[in-house]
Coordinates of C-alpha atoms and ligand atoms in Angstrom, one line a residue:
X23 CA 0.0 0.0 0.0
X24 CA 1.4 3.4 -1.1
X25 CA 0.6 6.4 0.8
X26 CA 0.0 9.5 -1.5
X27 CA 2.7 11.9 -1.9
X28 CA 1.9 15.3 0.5
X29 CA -1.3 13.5 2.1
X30 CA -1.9 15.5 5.4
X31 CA -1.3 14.9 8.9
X32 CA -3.4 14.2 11.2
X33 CA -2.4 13.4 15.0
X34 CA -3.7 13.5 18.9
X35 CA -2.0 13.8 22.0
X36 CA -4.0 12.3 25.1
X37 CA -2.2 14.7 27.4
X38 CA -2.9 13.5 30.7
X39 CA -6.2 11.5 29.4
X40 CA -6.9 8.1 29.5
X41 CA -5.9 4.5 31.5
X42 CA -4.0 1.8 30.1
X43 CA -6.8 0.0 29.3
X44 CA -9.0 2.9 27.4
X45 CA -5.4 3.5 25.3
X46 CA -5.4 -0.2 24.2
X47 CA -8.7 -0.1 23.5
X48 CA -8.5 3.2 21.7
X49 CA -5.5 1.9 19.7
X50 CA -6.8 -1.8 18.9
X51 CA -10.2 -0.1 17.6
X52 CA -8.3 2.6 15.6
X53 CA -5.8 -0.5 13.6
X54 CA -8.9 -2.2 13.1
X55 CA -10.6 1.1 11.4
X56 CA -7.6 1.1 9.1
X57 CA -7.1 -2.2 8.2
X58 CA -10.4 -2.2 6.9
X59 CA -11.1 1.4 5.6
X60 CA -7.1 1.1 3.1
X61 CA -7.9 4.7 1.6
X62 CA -7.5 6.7 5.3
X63 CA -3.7 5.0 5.4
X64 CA -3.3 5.9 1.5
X65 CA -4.8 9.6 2.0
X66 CA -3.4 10.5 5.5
X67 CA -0.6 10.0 8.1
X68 CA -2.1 9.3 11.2
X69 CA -0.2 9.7 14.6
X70 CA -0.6 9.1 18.2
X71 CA 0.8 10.9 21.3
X72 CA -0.4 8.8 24.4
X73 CA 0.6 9.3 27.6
X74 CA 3.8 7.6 28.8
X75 CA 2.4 5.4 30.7
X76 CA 0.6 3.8 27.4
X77 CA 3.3 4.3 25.1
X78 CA 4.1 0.7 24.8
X79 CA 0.9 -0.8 24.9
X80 CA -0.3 1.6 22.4
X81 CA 2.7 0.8 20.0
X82 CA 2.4 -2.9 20.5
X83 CA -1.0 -2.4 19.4
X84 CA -0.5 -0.1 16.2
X85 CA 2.5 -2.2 14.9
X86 CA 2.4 -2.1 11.2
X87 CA -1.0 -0.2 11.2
X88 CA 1.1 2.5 9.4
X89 CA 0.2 4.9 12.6
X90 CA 3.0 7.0 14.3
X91 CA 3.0 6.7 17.9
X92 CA 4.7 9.5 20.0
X93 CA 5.9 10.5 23.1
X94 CA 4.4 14.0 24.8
X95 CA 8.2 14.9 25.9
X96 CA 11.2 13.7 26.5
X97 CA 14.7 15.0 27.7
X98 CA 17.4 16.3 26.2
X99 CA 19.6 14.1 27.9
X100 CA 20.3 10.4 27.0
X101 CA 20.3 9.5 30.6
X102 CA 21.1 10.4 34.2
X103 CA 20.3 11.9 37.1
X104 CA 16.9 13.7 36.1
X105 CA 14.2 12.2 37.9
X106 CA 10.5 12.0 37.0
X107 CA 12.1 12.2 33.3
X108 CA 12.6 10.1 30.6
X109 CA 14.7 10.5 27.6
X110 CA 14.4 9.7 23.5
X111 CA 16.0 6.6 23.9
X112 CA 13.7 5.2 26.0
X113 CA 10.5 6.9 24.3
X114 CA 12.3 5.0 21.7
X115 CA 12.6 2.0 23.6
X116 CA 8.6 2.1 24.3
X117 CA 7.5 2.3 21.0
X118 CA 7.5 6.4 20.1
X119 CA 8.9 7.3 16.5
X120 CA 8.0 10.8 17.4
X121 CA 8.7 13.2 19.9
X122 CA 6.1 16.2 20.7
X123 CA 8.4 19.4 21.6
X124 CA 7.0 23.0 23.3
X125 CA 3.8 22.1 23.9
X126 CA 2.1 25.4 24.8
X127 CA 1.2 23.9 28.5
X128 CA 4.8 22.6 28.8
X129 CA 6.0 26.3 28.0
X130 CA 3.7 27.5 31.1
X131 CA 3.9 24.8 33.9
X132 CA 7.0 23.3 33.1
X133 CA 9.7 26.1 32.3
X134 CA 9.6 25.1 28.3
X135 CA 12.0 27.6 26.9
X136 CA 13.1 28.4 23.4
X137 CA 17.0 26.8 25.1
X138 CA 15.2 23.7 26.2
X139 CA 13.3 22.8 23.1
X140 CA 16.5 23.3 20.7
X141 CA 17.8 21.0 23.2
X142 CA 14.9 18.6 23.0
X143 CA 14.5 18.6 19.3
X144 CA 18.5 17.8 19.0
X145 CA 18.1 14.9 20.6
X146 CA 15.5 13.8 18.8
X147 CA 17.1 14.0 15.6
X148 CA 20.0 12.4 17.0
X149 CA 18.2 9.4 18.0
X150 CA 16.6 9.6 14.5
X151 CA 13.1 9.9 15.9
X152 CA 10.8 13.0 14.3
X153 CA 10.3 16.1 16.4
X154 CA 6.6 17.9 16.5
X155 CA 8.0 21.0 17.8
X156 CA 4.6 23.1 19.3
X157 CA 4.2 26.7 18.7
X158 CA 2.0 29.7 19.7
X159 CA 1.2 33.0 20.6
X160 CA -0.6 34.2 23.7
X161 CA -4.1 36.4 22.8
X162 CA -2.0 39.6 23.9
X163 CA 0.3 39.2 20.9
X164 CA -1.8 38.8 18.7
X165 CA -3.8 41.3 19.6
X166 CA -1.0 43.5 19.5
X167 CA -0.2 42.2 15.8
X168 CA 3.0 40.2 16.8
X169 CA 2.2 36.8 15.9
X170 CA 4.5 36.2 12.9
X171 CA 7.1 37.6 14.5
X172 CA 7.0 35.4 18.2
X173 CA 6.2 31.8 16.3
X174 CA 9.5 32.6 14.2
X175 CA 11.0 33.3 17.0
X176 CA 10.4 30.1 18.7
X177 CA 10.6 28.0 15.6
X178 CA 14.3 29.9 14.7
X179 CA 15.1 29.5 18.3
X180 CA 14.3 25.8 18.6
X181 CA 15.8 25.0 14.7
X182 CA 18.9 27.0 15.0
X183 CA 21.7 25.2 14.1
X184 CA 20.4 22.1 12.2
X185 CA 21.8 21.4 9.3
X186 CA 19.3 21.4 6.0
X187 CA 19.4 17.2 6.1
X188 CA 18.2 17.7 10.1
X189 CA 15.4 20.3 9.4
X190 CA 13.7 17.8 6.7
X191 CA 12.9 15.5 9.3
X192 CA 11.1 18.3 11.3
X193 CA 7.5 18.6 11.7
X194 CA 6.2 22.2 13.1
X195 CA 2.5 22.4 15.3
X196 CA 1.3 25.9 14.9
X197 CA -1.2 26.2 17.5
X198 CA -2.4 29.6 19.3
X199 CA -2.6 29.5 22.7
X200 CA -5.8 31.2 22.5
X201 CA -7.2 28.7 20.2
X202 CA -6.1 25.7 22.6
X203 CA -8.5 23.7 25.0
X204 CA -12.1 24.2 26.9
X205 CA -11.5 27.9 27.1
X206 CA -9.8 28.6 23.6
X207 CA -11.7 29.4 20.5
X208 CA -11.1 28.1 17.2
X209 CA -8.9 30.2 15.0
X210 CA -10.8 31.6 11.7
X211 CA -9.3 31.2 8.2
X212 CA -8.4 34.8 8.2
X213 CA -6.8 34.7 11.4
X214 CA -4.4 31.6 10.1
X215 CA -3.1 33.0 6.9
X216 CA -0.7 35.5 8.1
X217 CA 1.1 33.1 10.8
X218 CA 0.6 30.2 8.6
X219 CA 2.5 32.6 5.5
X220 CA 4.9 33.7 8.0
X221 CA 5.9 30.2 8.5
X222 CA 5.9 28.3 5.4
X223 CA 7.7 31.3 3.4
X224 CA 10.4 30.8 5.9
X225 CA 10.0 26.9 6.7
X226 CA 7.7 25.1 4.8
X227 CA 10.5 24.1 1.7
X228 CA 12.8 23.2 4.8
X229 CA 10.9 21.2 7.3
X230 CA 9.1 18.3 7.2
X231 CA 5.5 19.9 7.1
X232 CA 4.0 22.6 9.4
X233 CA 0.3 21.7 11.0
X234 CA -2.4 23.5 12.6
X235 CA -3.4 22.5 15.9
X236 CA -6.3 24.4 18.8
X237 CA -10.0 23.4 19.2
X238 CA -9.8 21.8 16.1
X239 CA -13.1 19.8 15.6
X240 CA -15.0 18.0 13.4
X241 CA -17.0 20.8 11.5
X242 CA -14.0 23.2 11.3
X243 CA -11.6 20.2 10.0
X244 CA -12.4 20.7 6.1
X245 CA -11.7 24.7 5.9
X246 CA -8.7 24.2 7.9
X247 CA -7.2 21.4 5.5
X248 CA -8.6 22.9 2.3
X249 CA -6.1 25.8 3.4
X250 CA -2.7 26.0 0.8
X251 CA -0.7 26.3 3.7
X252 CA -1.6 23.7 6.2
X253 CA -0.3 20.2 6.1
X254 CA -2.1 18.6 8.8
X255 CA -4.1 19.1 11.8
X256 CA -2.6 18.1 15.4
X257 CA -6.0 17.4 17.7
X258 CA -6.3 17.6 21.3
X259 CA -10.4 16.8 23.1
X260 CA -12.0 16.8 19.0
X261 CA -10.0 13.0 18.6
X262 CA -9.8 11.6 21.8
X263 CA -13.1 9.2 21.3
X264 CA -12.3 6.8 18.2
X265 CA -15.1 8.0 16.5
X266 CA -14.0 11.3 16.6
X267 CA -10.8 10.9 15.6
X268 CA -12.1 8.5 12.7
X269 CA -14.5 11.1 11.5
X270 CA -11.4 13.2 11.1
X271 CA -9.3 11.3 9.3
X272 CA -12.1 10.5 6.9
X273 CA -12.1 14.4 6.5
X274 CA -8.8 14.8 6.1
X275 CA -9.1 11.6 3.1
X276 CA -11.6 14.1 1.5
Ligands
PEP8 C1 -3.6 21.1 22.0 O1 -3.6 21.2 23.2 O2 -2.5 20.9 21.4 C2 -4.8 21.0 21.3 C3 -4.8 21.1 20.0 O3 -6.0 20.8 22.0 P1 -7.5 21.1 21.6 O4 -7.6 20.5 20.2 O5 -8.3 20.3 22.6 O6 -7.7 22.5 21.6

């Protein structure tokens, strides 16, 4: 089965959702979908960020489903003293072929900076996993016109350094703080095209693909994937019940 050269992304991270158990299930329902729908594996890339704790069992479970599994972080570090972490090789280990980097929430409760994800996303490489490196712009920037100008910023910050080889492999989540979660709102078309310009005049030849990610949800899916400039969608509460996330893909297979 060949999958369509530039068919979109489409991924979810669980965050902090769901037991071992409801991430098997969620995983053995979602290979089943695509063995027997072909045309969502031929039209889209599908990926999956559980939490760590599932990252195995949801691997074992998506082996040759043609499904990316990924891990929500990991350190910069190979390993070492750094409790509570866990490091690329061992997301590796587990299953992960992908690494999410700079998650908006990471960047508030957990002292993300633009250091720490270059660091992150080095490591990734190294290890020859892909990185998903998250940015965004709080409502205050935008407001005050500086969008463009703080996601390069963090995408510059985060990229510097890596060779042309290196950036290929990258994939970029552009996702507005404002937009993300029970109190975002979904981004319009409008509102995209200058970030989503911004980025791909400076990235999009260079990196890997560059996606779109906050409140994304079934009935907003189609405009966002019919736009030139996005490559994928990166889902957080639209996708976390099969059917949901199914639904999507079947969008996104047009
Ligand atoms: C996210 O947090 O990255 C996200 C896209 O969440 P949601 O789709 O729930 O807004």
């Amino acid at each position: 089965m060949e999958r369509i050269d530039g068919a979109p992304w489409v991924g979810t991270s669980w965050k902090m959702t769901k037991t071992l158990a409801e991430g098997r299930e969620f995983a053995r329902g979602l290979a089943e979908a695509l063995a027997a729908e072909p045309r969502l594996r031929e039209r889209v890339r599908p990926f999956v960020i559980p939490p760590h704790t599932a990252l195995a069992a949801v691997a074992a479970e998506l082996e040759g489903s043609g499904v990316v599994v990924g891990a929500q972080n990991a350190h910069w570090e190979d390993a070492g003293a750094w409790t509570g972490e866990v490091s690329v090789p061992q997301v590796a280990d587990a299953g992960a072929a992908l690494v999410e980097i700079g998650h908006s929430e990471r960047r508030e409760h957990f002292g993300e900076t633009v250091e720490t994800t270059a660091a992150k996303v080095a490591a990734t490489l190294r290890h020859g996993l892909t990185p998903l490196l998250c940015v965004g712009e709080p409502a205050e920037v935008r407001d005050a016109g500086g969008s463009a100008e703080h996601i390069l910023a963090q995408v510059r910050g985060a990229l510097d350094g890596l060779s042309e080889e290196e950036l290929g492999r990258v994939l970029v989540a552009y996702e507005p703080i404002w937009a993300i979660g029970e109190h975002g709102r979904p981004a319009t078309v409008p509102e995209l095209e200058a970030p989503f310009a911004a980025l791909q005049g400076e990235f999009g030849s260079r990196t890997a693909a560059i996606l779109y990610g906050g409140s994304v949800h079934q009935d907003n899916a189609a405009e966002l994937l019919a736009m030139d400039d996005v490559d994928g969608l990166f889902v957080g509460r639209a996708a976390w019940r099969l059917e949901g996330y199914l639904e999507l893909l079947r969008l996104a297979a047009g």
